[in-house]
Every structure is written in structure tokens, then in C-alpha cells.
PDB file of C-alpha atoms in Angstrom:
ATOM      1  CA  MET A 155      -0.058   0.209   0.221  1.00 41.00           C
ATOM      2  CA  ASN A 156       1.639   3.529  -0.798  1.00 49.00           C
ATOM      3  CA  VAL A 157       0.623   7.362  -0.253  1.00 45.00           C
ATOM      4  CA  GLU A 158      -1.254   7.381  -4.504  1.00 45.00           C
ATOM      5  CA  ASN A 159      -3.511   4.366  -3.210  1.00 43.00           C
ATOM      6  CA  LEU A 160      -4.213   5.665  -0.346  1.00 47.00           C
ATOM      7  CA  GLY A 161      -4.803   9.236  -1.471  1.00 52.00           C
ATOM      8  CA  LEU A 162      -4.803  10.772   2.248  1.00 53.00           C
ATOM      9  CA  LEU A 163      -3.514  14.047   1.254  1.00 49.00           C
ATOM     10  CA  GLN A 164      -6.434  14.316  -1.134  1.00 47.00           C
ATOM     11  CA  GLN A 165      -8.833  13.634   1.664  1.00 54.00           C
ATOM     12  CA  ASP A 166     -10.043  16.587   4.474  1.00 56.00           C
ATOM     13  CA  ALA A 167      -9.708  13.439   7.184  1.00 64.00           C
ATOM     14  CA  PRO A 168      -8.129   9.474   6.450  1.00 71.00           C
ATOM     15  CA  SER A 169     -11.356   7.144   6.492  1.00 79.00           C
ATOM     16  CA  GLU A 170     -11.613   4.234   9.414  1.00 81.00           C
ATOM     17  CA  GLU A 171     -10.852   1.679   6.775  1.00 85.00           C
ATOM     18  CA  ASP A 172      -7.261   3.613   5.928  1.00 81.00           C
ATOM     19  CA  ILE A 173      -6.526   3.485   9.910  1.00 86.00           C
ATOM     20  CA  LYS A 174      -7.379   0.032  10.460  1.00 87.00           C
ATOM     21  CA  ASN A 175      -5.136  -0.674   7.504  1.00 86.00           C
ATOM     22  CA  MET A 176      -2.150   1.073   8.850  1.00 86.00           C
ATOM     23  CA  ALA A 177      -2.951  -0.491  12.365  1.00 86.00           C
ATOM     24  CA  LEU A 178      -2.561  -3.580  10.888  1.00 88.00           C
ATOM     25  CA  GLU A 179       0.531  -2.873   9.349  1.00 87.00           C
ATOM     26  CA  LEU A 180       2.469  -1.403  12.001  1.00 86.00           C
ATOM     27  CA  GLY A 181       1.270  -4.901  14.030  1.00 85.00           C
ATOM     28  CA  PRO A 182       4.513  -6.522  13.836  1.00 88.00           C
ATOM     29  CA  ARG A 183       6.413  -3.964  15.251  1.00 88.00           C
ATOM     30  CA  LEU A 184       3.981  -2.327  17.534  1.00 86.00           C
ATOM     31  CA  LYS A 185       4.123  -5.806  19.202  1.00 85.00           C
ATOM     32  CA  GLU A 186       7.615  -6.107  19.637  1.00 86.00           C
ATOM     33  CA  LEU A 187       7.797  -2.545  20.917  1.00 85.00           C
ATOM     34  CA  PHE A 188       5.255  -3.621  23.527  1.00 83.00           C
ATOM     35  CA  ALA A 189       7.640  -6.607  25.029  1.00 81.00           C
ATOM     36  CA  THR A 190      10.548  -4.717  24.807  1.00 81.00           C
ATOM     37  CA  ARG A 191       9.842  -0.964  26.088  1.00 76.00           C
ATOM     38  CA  ASN A 192      10.656   0.097  29.518  1.00 74.00           C
ATOM     39  CA  ARG A 193       7.375   1.119  30.765  1.00 72.00           C
ATOM     40  CA  GLU A 194       8.884   3.523  32.977  1.00 75.00           C
ATOM     41  CA  GLU A 195       8.922   5.552  29.944  1.00 78.00           C
ATOM     42  CA  GLY A 196       5.225   5.416  29.087  1.00 83.00           C
ATOM     43  CA  PRO A 197       3.453   5.496  25.985  1.00 89.00           C
ATOM     44  CA  GLY A 198       6.623   8.079  24.213  1.00 88.00           C
ATOM     45  CA  PRO A 199       8.503   5.362  21.781  1.00 89.00           C
ATOM     46  CA  VAL A 200       4.741   3.840  20.894  1.00 90.00           C
ATOM     47  CA  ILE A 201       3.235   7.808  19.659  1.00 90.00           C
ATOM     48  CA  ARG A 202       6.708   8.303  17.780  1.00 88.00           C
ATOM     49  CA  LEU A 203       6.326   5.313  15.895  1.00 89.00           C
ATOM     50  CA  VAL A 204       2.742   5.900  15.164  1.00 89.00           C
ATOM     51  CA  GLN A 205       4.088   9.116  14.148  1.00 87.00           C
ATOM     52  CA  ARG A 206       6.130   7.961  11.961  1.00 87.00           C
ATOM     53  CA  HIS A 207       4.539   5.458  10.062  1.00 86.00           C
ATOM     54  CA  ALA A 208       1.848   8.042   9.303  1.00 84.00           C
ATOM     55  CA  ALA A 209       4.022  10.399   8.587  1.00 83.00           C
ATOM     56  CA  GLU A 210       6.085   7.532   5.740  1.00 83.00           C
ATOM     57  CA  LYS A 211       2.433   6.428   4.733  1.00 79.00           C
ATOM     58  CA  LEU A 212       1.905  10.240   3.442  1.00 77.00           C
ATOM     59  CA  GLY A 213       5.252  10.383   1.344  1.00 77.00           C
ATOM     60  CA  GLN A 214       7.403  11.968   4.253  1.00 78.00           C
ATOM     61  CA  PRO A 215      10.994  10.660   4.832  1.00 73.00           C
ATOM     62  CA  PRO A 216      11.411   8.910   7.998  1.00 67.00           C
ATOM     63  CA  ASP A 217      13.339  11.587  10.183  1.00 71.00           C
ATOM     64  CA  THR A 218      10.602  14.318   9.246  1.00 71.00           C
ATOM     65  CA  ASP A 219      11.398  17.515  11.088  1.00 72.00           C
ATOM     66  CA  PHE A 220       7.127  17.435  11.546  1.00 70.00           C
ATOM     67  CA  ASP A 221       7.406  20.864  12.351  1.00 70.00           C
ATOM     68  CA  THR A 222       8.630  21.540   9.345  1.00 72.00           C
ATOM     69  CA  LEU A 223       5.295  19.859   7.136  1.00 75.00           C
ATOM     70  CA  ASP A 224       2.103  22.143   6.117  1.00 76.00           C
ATOM     71  CA  SER A 225      -0.273  22.563   7.531  1.00 79.00           C
ATOM     72  CA  HIS A 226      -2.485  20.085   5.764  1.00 81.00           C
ATOM     73  CA  THR A 227      -0.013  17.268   5.976  1.00 80.00           C
ATOM     74  CA  ARG A 228       0.869  18.345   9.738  1.00 82.00           C
ATOM     75  CA  GLU A 229      -2.903  17.703  10.503  1.00 85.00           C
ATOM     76  CA  ILE A 230      -3.433  14.281   8.495  1.00 86.00           C
ATOM     77  CA  VAL A 231      -0.692  12.910  10.231  1.00 85.00           C
ATOM     78  CA  ARG A 232      -2.082  13.694  13.853  1.00 87.00           C
ATOM     79  CA  GLU A 233      -5.607  11.906  12.364  1.00 88.00           C
ATOM     80  CA  VAL A 234      -3.759   9.335  11.578  1.00 88.00           C
ATOM     81  CA  THR A 235      -1.841   8.898  14.649  1.00 89.00           C
ATOM     82  CA  SER A 236      -4.321   9.654  17.075  1.00 91.00           C
ATOM     83  CA  GLY A 237      -7.099   6.900  15.374  1.00 91.00           C
ATOM     84  CA  ILE A 238      -4.794   4.451  15.592  1.00 92.00           C
ATOM     85  CA  LEU A 239      -3.597   5.277  18.913  1.00 93.00           C
ATOM     86  CA  GLN A 240      -7.761   4.749  19.557  1.00 93.00           C
ATOM     87  CA  LEU A 241      -6.887   1.539  18.004  1.00 92.00           C
ATOM     88  CA  LEU A 242      -4.159   1.009  20.711  1.00 91.00           C
ATOM     89  CA  LEU A 243      -5.358   2.702  23.848  1.00 92.00           C
ATOM     90  CA  PRO A 244      -7.121  -0.590  25.459  1.00 92.00           C
ATOM     91  CA  ALA A 245      -3.715  -2.076  26.000  1.00 89.00           C
ATOM     92  CA  PHE A 246      -2.558   0.877  28.237  1.00 91.00           C
ATOM     93  CA  ILE A 247      -5.567   0.652  30.692  1.00 93.00           C
ATOM     94  CA  SER A 248      -4.561  -1.532  33.221  1.00 92.00           C
ATOM     95  CA  ASP A 249      -5.985  -3.124  36.790  1.00 95.00           C
ATOM     96  CA  THR A 250      -4.600   0.131  38.314  1.00 95.00           C
ATOM     97  CA  HIS A 251      -6.465   2.750  36.260  1.00 96.00           C
ATOM     98  CA  ARG A 252      -9.982   0.626  36.562  1.00 96.00           C
ATOM     99  CA  GLU A 253      -9.460   0.132  40.203  1.00 97.00           C
ATOM    100  CA  PHE A 254      -9.001   4.332  39.984  1.00 96.00           C
ATOM    101  CA  ILE A 255     -12.193   4.596  38.002  1.00 96.00           C
ATOM    102  CA  VAL A 256     -14.594   2.263  40.556  1.00 96.00           C
ATOM    103  CA  ARG A 257     -12.986   4.497  43.296  1.00 95.00           C
ATOM    104  CA  CYS A 258     -13.755   7.268  41.196  1.00 94.00           C
ATOM    105  CA  HIS A 259     -17.422   6.264  40.892  1.00 94.00           C
ATOM    106  CA  ALA A 260     -18.346   5.147  44.425  1.00 93.00           C
ATOM    107  CA  ARG A 261     -17.246   9.253  45.481  1.00 90.00           C
ATOM    108  CA  GLY A 262     -20.305  10.096  42.953  1.00 90.00           C
ATOM    109  CA  LEU A 263     -18.255  10.911  39.907  1.00 91.00           C
ATOM    110  CA  SER A 264     -19.647  10.446  36.900  1.00 93.00           C
ATOM    111  CA  THR A 265     -17.503   8.298  34.485  1.00 94.00           C
ATOM    112  CA  SER A 266     -16.799  11.001  32.680  1.00 93.00           C
ATOM    113  CA  GLU A 267     -15.347  13.422  35.649  1.00 93.00           C
ATOM    114  CA  ALA A 268     -13.537   9.725  36.802  1.00 94.00           C
ATOM    115  CA  VAL A 269     -11.559   9.267  33.199  1.00 95.00           C
ATOM    116  CA  TRP A 270     -10.405  13.057  33.195  1.00 94.00           C
ATOM    117  CA  GLU A 271      -9.603  12.114  37.227  1.00 93.00           C
ATOM    118  CA  LEU A 272      -7.212   9.812  35.624  1.00 95.00           C
ATOM    119  CA  VAL A 273      -5.421  12.026  33.083  1.00 94.00           C
ATOM    120  CA  LYS A 274      -4.549  14.372  35.958  1.00 92.00           C
ATOM    121  CA  GLU A 275      -3.159  11.776  37.758  1.00 92.00           C
ATOM    122  CA  ASP A 276      -1.589   9.170  35.443  1.00 93.00           C
ATOM    123  CA  LYS A 277       1.589  10.044  33.400  1.00 92.00           C
ATOM    124  CA  THR A 278       0.544   7.255  31.292  1.00 92.00           C
ATOM    125  CA  MET A 279      -3.258   8.424  30.524  1.00 94.00           C
ATOM    126  CA  GLY A 280      -1.849  12.044  30.502  1.00 93.00           C
ATOM    127  CA  CYS A 281       0.869  11.596  27.412  1.00 93.00           C
ATOM    128  CA  LEU A 282      -2.210   9.904  25.623  1.00 94.00           C
ATOM    129  CA  VAL A 283      -4.241  12.505  26.179  1.00 94.00           C
ATOM    130  CA  GLN A 284      -2.253  15.157  24.137  1.00 93.00           C
ATOM    131  CA  PRO A 285      -2.573  16.916  20.900  1.00 90.00           C
ATOM    132  CA  ASP A 286      -0.014  15.043  19.053  1.00 88.00           C
ATOM    133  CA  ALA A 287      -1.634  11.086  20.454  1.00 92.00           C
ATOM    134  CA  VAL A 288      -4.565  10.722  21.290  1.00 93.00           C
ATOM    135  CA  GLY A 289      -6.524  13.873  21.660  1.00 92.00           C
ATOM    136  CA  VAL A 290      -8.629  15.157  24.054  1.00 92.00           C
ATOM    137  CA  SER A 291     -12.299  14.255  22.532  1.00 90.00           C
ATOM    138  CA  GLY A 292     -10.692  10.824  21.506  1.00 92.00           C
ATOM    139  CA  TYR A 293      -9.574  10.026  24.738  1.00 94.00           C
ATOM    140  CA  LYS A 294     -12.699  10.717  26.627  1.00 93.00           C
ATOM    141  CA  THR A 295     -15.230   8.929  24.039  1.00 93.00           C
ATOM    142  CA  LEU A 296     -13.213   5.552  24.103  1.00 94.00           C
ATOM    143  CA  MET A 297     -12.222   5.730  28.286  1.00 95.00           C
ATOM    144  CA  VAL A 298     -15.705   6.277  29.193  1.00 95.00           C
ATOM    145  CA  SER A 299     -17.209   4.144  26.793  1.00 94.00           C
ATOM    146  CA  ARG A 300     -14.804   1.202  27.928  1.00 94.00           C
ATOM    147  CA  LEU A 301     -14.750   1.963  31.635  1.00 96.00           C
ATOM    148  CA  ALA A 302     -18.262   2.868  32.333  1.00 95.00           C
ATOM    149  CA  TYR A 303     -19.204  -0.885  33.840  1.00 96.00           C
ATOM    150  CA  LEU A 304     -17.108  -0.176  36.761  1.00 96.00           C
ATOM    151  CA  LYS A 305     -19.991   0.639  39.317  1.00 94.00           C
ATOM    152  CA  PRO A 306     -22.325  -1.595  40.725  1.00 94.00           C
ATOM    153  CA  GLY A 307     -25.942  -1.694  38.912  1.00 91.00           C
ATOM    154  CA  THR A 308     -24.310  -2.295  35.144  1.00 92.00           C
ATOM    155  CA  ALA A 309     -24.708  -5.625  33.655  1.00 92.00           C
ATOM    156  CA  ARG A 310     -21.008  -6.394  33.319  1.00 93.00           C
ATOM    157  CA  TRP A 311     -20.124  -5.225  37.134  1.00 95.00           C
ATOM    158  CA  PRO A 312     -16.948  -7.121  38.330  1.00 95.00           C
ATOM    159  CA  GLU A 313     -18.361  -7.560  42.144  1.00 95.00           C
ATOM    160  CA  LYS A 314     -15.838 -10.640  43.015  1.00 95.00           C
ATOM    161  CA  LYS A 315     -12.837  -8.327  41.588  1.00 95.00           C
ATOM    162  CA  TYR A 316     -14.041  -4.880  42.896  1.00 95.00           C
ATOM    163  CA  GLY A 317     -17.267  -5.112  45.039  1.00 95.00           C
ATOM    164  CA  ALA A 318     -14.923  -4.521  48.059  1.00 95.00           C
ATOM    165  CA  VAL A 319     -12.973  -1.726  47.020  1.00 95.00           C
ATOM    166  CA  TRP A 320     -15.925  -0.242  46.114  1.00 94.00           C
ATOM    167  CA  ARG A 321     -17.614  -0.445  49.560  1.00 94.00           C
ATOM    168  CA  GLU A 322     -14.612   0.638  51.406  1.00 94.00           C
ATOM    169  CA  GLU A 323     -14.531   3.726  48.790  1.00 93.00           C
ATOM    170  CA  ARG A 324     -17.877   4.723  49.304  1.00 91.00           C
ATOM    171  CA  GLU A 325     -17.907   4.144  53.110  1.00 90.00           C
ATOM    172  CA  GLN A 326     -14.843   6.442  53.142  1.00 89.00           C
ATOM    173  CA  HIS A 327     -16.496   9.087  51.025  1.00 86.00           C
ATOM    174  CA  LYS A 328     -19.403   9.277  53.466  1.00 83.00           C
ATOM    175  CA  LYS A 329     -17.364   9.605  56.385  1.00 82.00           C
ATOM    176  CA  GLU A 330     -15.715  12.096  54.645  1.00 77.00           C
ATOM    177  CA  VAL A 331     -18.752  14.042  53.811  1.00 71.00           C
ATOM    178  CA  ARG A 332     -20.128  13.728  57.342  1.00 70.00           C
ATOM    179  CA  ASP A 333     -17.198  14.913  59.233  1.00 61.00           C
ATOM    180  CA  LEU A 334     -17.413  18.297  56.637  1.00 58.00           C
ATOM    181  CA  PRO A 335     -18.426  21.608  58.676  1.00 58.00           C
ATOM    182  CA  PHE A 336     -22.051  22.939  58.922  1.00 57.00           C
ATOM    183  CA  THR A 337     -23.094  19.617  56.575  1.00 56.00           C
ATOM    184  CA  SER A 338     -25.633  18.590  59.160  1.00 60.00           C
ATOM    185  CA  GLN A 339     -28.333  20.507  60.297  1.00 68.00           C
ATOM    186  CA  SER A 340     -28.319  21.303  63.610  1.00 71.00           C
ATOM    187  CA  GLU A 341     -24.300  22.816  62.555  1.00 67.00           C
ATOM    188  CA  GLN A 342     -26.470  24.956  60.165  1.00 73.00           C
ATOM    189  CA  VAL A 343     -29.253  26.054  62.593  1.00 75.00           C
ATOM    190  CA  ALA A 344     -26.103  26.972  65.299  1.00 76.00           C
ATOM    191  CA  VAL A 345     -24.209  28.884  63.373  1.00 76.00           C
ATOM    192  CA  LEU A 346     -27.525  30.561  61.501  1.00 76.00           C
ATOM    193  CA  ALA A 347     -28.258  31.704  65.121  1.00 81.00           C
ATOM    194  CA  LYS A 348     -24.879  32.697  65.764  1.00 81.00           C
ATOM    195  CA  GLN A 349     -25.103  34.676  62.781  1.00 79.00           C
ATOM    196  CA  ALA A 350     -28.433  36.464  63.875  1.00 80.00           C
ATOM    197  CA  GLY A 351     -27.382  37.348  66.773  1.00 81.00           C
ATOM    198  CA  ARG A 352     -24.158  39.344  65.095  1.00 82.00           C
ATOM    199  CA  ILE A 353     -26.417  41.028  63.504  1.00 80.00           C
ATOM    200  CA  ASN A 354     -29.026  42.322  65.242  1.00 79.00           C
ATOM    201  CA  ALA A 355     -26.230  43.334  68.503  1.00 79.00           C
ATOM    202  CA  MET A 356     -24.230  45.263  65.043  1.00 80.00           C
ATOM    203  CA  LEU A 357     -28.157  47.247  64.757  1.00 78.00           C
ATOM    204  CA  GLU A 358     -28.415  48.476  68.177  1.00 79.00           C
ATOM    205  CA  HIS A 359     -25.044  50.764  67.942  1.00 72.00           C
ATOM    206  CA  ASP A 360     -26.329  54.033  67.925  1.00 66.00           C
ATOM    207  CA  LYS A 361     -24.326  55.340  65.300  1.00 72.00           C
ATOM    208  CA  LEU A 362     -25.235  53.438  62.097  1.00 74.00           C
ATOM    209  CA  SER A 363     -26.309  55.204  59.228  1.00 78.00           C
ATOM    210  CA  ALA A 364     -29.901  55.194  57.648  1.00 79.00           C
ATOM    211  CA  THR A 365     -28.468  53.044  54.533  1.00 82.00           C
ATOM    212  CA  ASP A 366     -25.683  50.948  57.116  1.00 77.00           C
ATOM    213  CA  CYS A 367     -29.845  50.023  59.308  1.00 79.00           C
ATOM    214  CA  HIS A 368     -31.315  49.157  55.711  1.00 79.00           C
ATOM    215  CA  LEU A 369     -28.169  46.891  54.996  1.00 81.00           C
ATOM    216  CA  LEU A 370     -28.066  44.980  58.553  1.00 79.00           C
ATOM    217  CA  THR A 371     -32.053  44.740  58.750  1.00 82.00           C
ATOM    218  CA  ASN A 372     -32.332  43.113  55.098  1.00 83.00           C
ATOM    219  CA  ALA A 373     -29.519  40.932  55.780  1.00 82.00           C
ATOM    220  CA  LEU A 374     -30.942  40.038  59.770  1.00 78.00           C
ATOM    221  CA  THR A 375     -34.107  39.160  58.111  1.00 85.00           C
ATOM    222  CA  ARG A 376     -32.426  36.722  55.813  1.00 84.00           C
ATOM    223  CA  THR A 377     -30.844  34.932  57.868  1.00 79.00           C
ATOM    224  CA  LEU A 378     -33.337  34.701  60.142  1.00 82.00           C
ATOM    225  CA  ASP A 379     -35.708  33.178  57.151  1.00 83.00           C
ATOM    226  CA  SER A 380     -32.975  30.682  56.643  1.00 79.00           C
ATOM    227  CA  LEU A 381     -32.560  30.231  60.166  1.00 77.00           C
ATOM    228  CA  HIS A 382     -36.824  28.891  60.111  1.00 79.00           C
ATOM    229  CA  LYS A 383     -36.274  26.740  56.847  1.00 79.00           C
ATOM    230  CA  ALA A 384     -33.220  25.112  58.787  1.00 72.00           C
ATOM    231  CA  ALA A 385     -35.176  24.414  62.108  1.00 72.00           C
ATOM    232  CA  ALA A 386     -37.919  23.229  60.572  1.00 72.00           C
ATOM    233  CA  VAL A 387     -36.282  20.617  58.342  1.00 63.00           C
ATOM    234  CA  GLU A 388     -34.407  19.327  61.216  1.00 56.00           C
ATOM    235  CA  GLN A 389     -38.036  19.129  63.203  1.00 57.00           C
ATOM    236  CA  HIS A 390     -39.245  17.642  60.388  1.00 55.00           C
ATOM    237  CA  LYS A 391     -36.661  15.247  60.355  1.00 54.00           C
ATOM    238  CA  ALA A 392     -36.771  14.485  63.936  1.00 50.00           C
ATOM    239  CA  THR A 393     -40.438  13.551  63.379  1.00 51.00           C
ATOM    240  CA  ASP A 394     -40.578  12.142  60.465  1.00 54.00           C
ATOM    241  CA  LEU A 395     -41.436   8.386  60.493  1.00 56.00           C
ATOM    242  CA  SER A 396     -42.371   6.038  57.982  1.00 59.00           C
ATOM    243  CA  GLY A 397     -45.445   3.691  57.800  1.00 59.00           C
ATOM    244  CA  ALA A 398     -43.343   1.178  58.047  1.00 61.00           C
ATOM    245  CA  GLN A 399     -41.483   2.352  60.937  1.00 61.00           C
ATOM    246  CA  LEU A 400     -43.797   3.150  62.444  1.00 59.00           C
ATOM    247  CA  VAL A 401     -46.166  -0.547  62.332  1.00 59.00           C
ATOM    248  CA  ALA A 402     -42.592  -1.948  63.593  1.00 62.00           C
ATOM    249  CA  VAL A 403     -42.875   0.304  66.649  1.00 60.00           C
ATOM    250  CA  LEU A 404     -46.470  -1.433  66.737  1.00 56.00           C
ATOM    251  CA  GLU A 405     -45.234  -4.880  66.621  1.00 58.00           C
ATOM    252  CA  ARG A 406     -42.271  -4.642  69.122  1.00 58.00           C
ATOM    253  CA  LEU A 407     -45.634  -2.811  71.989  1.00 56.00           C
ATOM    254  CA  THR A 408     -46.733  -5.329  71.064  1.00 52.00           C
ATOM    255  CA  LEU A 409     -44.452  -8.542  71.544  1.00 52.00           C
ATOM    256  CA  ALA A 410     -43.835  -6.587  74.503  1.00 49.00           C
ATOM    257  CA  LEU A 411     -47.155  -7.621  76.184  1.00 45.00           C
ATOM    258  CA  ASP A 412     -45.995 -11.545  75.063  1.00 43.00           C
ATOM    259  CA  THR A 413     -49.867 -11.668  73.021  1.00 44.00           C
ATOM    260  CA  PRO A 414     -47.730 -12.272  69.541  1.00 43.00           C
ATOM    261  CA  GLU A 415     -50.743 -13.998  68.425  1.00 45.00           C
ATOM    262  CA  GLN A 416     -52.847 -11.252  68.594  1.00 45.00           C
ATOM    263  CA  LEU A 417     -50.236  -8.762  66.413  1.00 43.00           C
ATOM    264  CA  ALA A 418     -52.016  -6.401  63.828  1.00 45.00           C
ATOM    265  CA  ARG A 419     -53.040  -7.905  60.193  1.00 46.00           C
ATOM    266  CA  ASN A 420     -52.616  -6.234  57.503  1.00 49.00           C
ATOM    267  CA  ALA A 421     -55.847  -4.954  56.694  1.00 47.00           C
ATOM    268  CA  ASP A 422     -55.457  -2.581  59.931  1.00 54.00           C
ATOM    269  CA  ALA A 423     -52.232  -1.342  59.128  1.00 55.00           C
ATOM    270  CA  ASP A 424     -53.015   1.728  57.938  1.00 56.00           C
ATOM    271  CA  ALA A 425     -55.639   2.567  60.271  1.00 59.00           C
ATOM    272  CA  LEU A 426     -52.930   1.278  62.838  1.00 57.00           C
ATOM    273  CA  VAL A 427     -50.409   4.219  61.581  1.00 56.00           C
ATOM    274  CA  GLY A 428     -52.796   6.591  61.404  1.00 59.00           C
ATOM    275  CA  VAL A 429     -53.165   6.391  65.431  1.00 61.00           C
ATOM    276  CA  LEU A 430     -49.509   6.125  65.687  1.00 56.00           C
ATOM    277  CA  GLU A 431     -48.449   9.385  63.615  1.00 58.00           C
ATOM    278  CA  ARG A 432     -51.144  11.046  65.801  1.00 62.00           C
ATOM    279  CA  LEU A 433     -49.590   9.728  69.088  1.00 62.00           C
ATOM    280  CA  VAL A 434     -45.786  10.892  67.612  1.00 57.00           C
ATOM    281  CA  LEU A 435     -46.893  14.515  67.129  1.00 60.00           C
ATOM    282  CA  ALA A 436     -49.110  14.883  69.749  1.00 57.00           C
ATOM    283  CA  LEU A 437     -46.128  13.865  71.644  1.00 55.00           C
ATOM    284  CA  LYS A 438     -44.230  16.462  70.064  1.00 54.00           C
ATOM    285  CA  SER A 439     -46.385  18.844  70.364  1.00 54.00           C
ATOM    286  CA  PRO A 440     -46.281  21.025  73.500  1.00 52.00           C
ATOM    287  CA  ASP A 441     -49.833  20.705  74.260  1.00 51.00           C
ATOM    288  CA  ARG A 442     -50.110  17.004  75.336  1.00 46.00           C
ATOM    289  CA  THR A 443     -53.782  17.626  75.289  1.00 47.00           C
ATOM    290  CA  ALA A 444     -53.626  17.042  71.293  1.00 45.00           C
ATOM    291  CA  ILE A 445     -53.454  13.414  72.736  1.00 42.00           C
ATOM    292  CA  ALA A 446     -56.628  13.189  73.373  1.00 43.00           C
ATOM    293  CA  GLU A 447     -58.850  15.001  70.917  1.00 45.00           C
ATOM    294  CA  SER A 448     -57.191  13.022  68.355  1.00 45.00           C
ATOM    295  CA  SER A 449     -58.117   9.798  69.712  1.00 43.00           C
ATOM    296  CA  GLU A 450     -61.915  11.102  69.982  1.00 43.00           C
ATOM    297  CA  GLY A 451     -61.505  10.326  65.945  1.00 44.00           C
ATOM    298  CA  VAL A 452     -60.083   6.889  66.008  1.00 42.00           C
ATOM    299  CA  SER A 453     -62.957   4.114  65.593  1.00 41.00           C
ATOM    300  CA  ALA A 454     -63.635   1.344  67.599  1.00 40.00           C
ATOM    301  CA  ASP A 455     -62.682  -0.960  64.359  1.00 42.00           C
ATOM    302  CA  SER A 456     -59.124   0.432  64.898  1.00 42.00           C
ATOM    303  CA  ASP A 457     -58.222  -1.512  67.781  1.00 44.00           C
ATOM    304  CA  ALA A 458     -59.237  -4.634  66.075  1.00 39.00           C
ATOM    305  CA  GLY A 459     -56.077  -6.081  66.161  1.00 40.00           C
ATOM    306  CA  LEU A 460     -54.646  -4.637  69.323  1.00 39.00           C
ATOM    307  CA  PRO A 461     -54.549  -7.068  72.647  1.00 41.00           C
ATOM    308  CA  PRO A 462     -56.427  -6.238  75.192  1.00 42.00           C
ATOM    309  CA  MET A 463     -55.271  -3.534  77.564  1.00 40.00           C
ATOM    310  CA  GLU A 464     -55.707  -4.652  81.657  1.00 38.00           C
TER     311      GLU A 464
END
């Protein structure tokens, strides 16, 4: 095959068939290079071999100075080099790279974000992503399609190999998130309350201008509004029990009375949940008389599954 047959210089871009044919021609030399290369050198020798091969197919001498090529020829060399290296890219992906992607996924990163983190952390990938090698677009497209399976829930997820790694990294990530300041609702409430106190103290200063007073008043209003919302969420979390949880509480209470045979049947579950919801809300309310008021609305049938109280 020669440059006349390929007609690459007359094309805006090399075809996929051209790329595959040139990669096949390089096969024996690449195999030898992969077997003998020093891994400390990274992909550099492979990239240079592919570049020289692309230049030769365009009729350039083996010792071509790429800076002297015209822009069109240089772009064709780049296209051919990128295409061949994309075919070779899977050979550069190691188990270490795969584990890195698993850990990124466990921390909530998308596959696209994970493969870019790999570029920043790994010299080999950092070299391959350069414009004179695979290039950013080709790298991300291929790596995302090949590594997206490295998370639980995908059809090809290798649980046996990476399941423990995922869980370890996931727990570490959750611990770090929990330890971040002001992520819990109670911390946010405390900070907002402290800020509201500071603003209020500043408003009591006698020498404030009308503008400063207006700005501080607005700031205090916004802070109090945020404080109210944060406190409401915190209170909601404290009292928000699901129906299943409430039924479980009732079952434990029933078992404690040594009458397991009288557990509530499924048909009574909704009514029992209603009783417990009102009970929980009433117990949280400053006005404990709400218990009696809520109980008046419960029909006698609601007690059908409850053990008799002595």
C-alpha cells in the first residue's frame, strides 16, 4: 500500500478503513515494541512509532521534522496518529486504572469526570491525551465507553474483583462528607443563630447610618428566614417516621405484651399507622392535650388488632 493508493493528502480526514489498515501494517512492530519497551518511558515510544508510520504513508522521509510540514499534511498525520492510538488505547488500560475509576465512581463522580481525573493523576493517560497523541475528544469518548461498567448496577459489574474496593471507598467518602463542617442541619441552625445574634447586636449600635441600618435589617431578615427553614427541616427529620417504621414500633410493643398471636393484620395497618402518627405528633407538641383530641377521631374498629389492655 502506498500514499497514491490511500490518497490521504486529497482527503479532509483519513477513513476508518485507512486507519485500520495502517494499524495492521504496524502490528508486528508494535508487538515487539510492547514486549521490549521500558514501562518507565510510558507511551512515548509507541506514539513516536505511530507518528513516523503516518508520516511515511504520506510520502515523508523517516526523519521528518514535523514542524516543517505544511498545515494540511501535519493535520493528516495527527488524524492518522490519533486514530491508530485509539485502537491501541485499551492496551494501555491496566487494573490499576480500573480500580481508580471504581473509586471515583464510589465517590459519586460520573465516568466522564472519572476518566478526566485519571488524566490528572496518571502519567501514561496524561501523555496519551495530548493533541499529538490520542487527543482529548478521542480519549474521553473511548475511555468512557470502555470503563462505564465499573460501578454496581451495570450488567458487567465485576463484583468479585472490585466489590470490596467500591464499598471501602464509598464508606470513606460518606465519612468525609459527614465530617465536613456545616453539613448537618443542627450545625447550620447553630451557625445561622450565631450570625443572627451578631447582626442584631450591630443593629443596636447608636451610630449606624440609615443605609447601614437598612442593609443590616435586610441581612437579619434573610438570616432569620434561613434559620426558620433550617430549623423546620431539622424538626421534620426528628418526627418524620414512615408508615412501616410506625407499624414496626407497634409490633414490638405488641410482642412486649407477650401476646404475639394478636399482632395487627395487614388490613388494619393503615388505621394503626394513623393512630401512631397522631400519637407521635401529639407527644412532640407542647400541648399534650392533643392526644385526647386526636384519639376521639379513632373508630372502635381501629383497635381490632390490638391486645386487650388490663
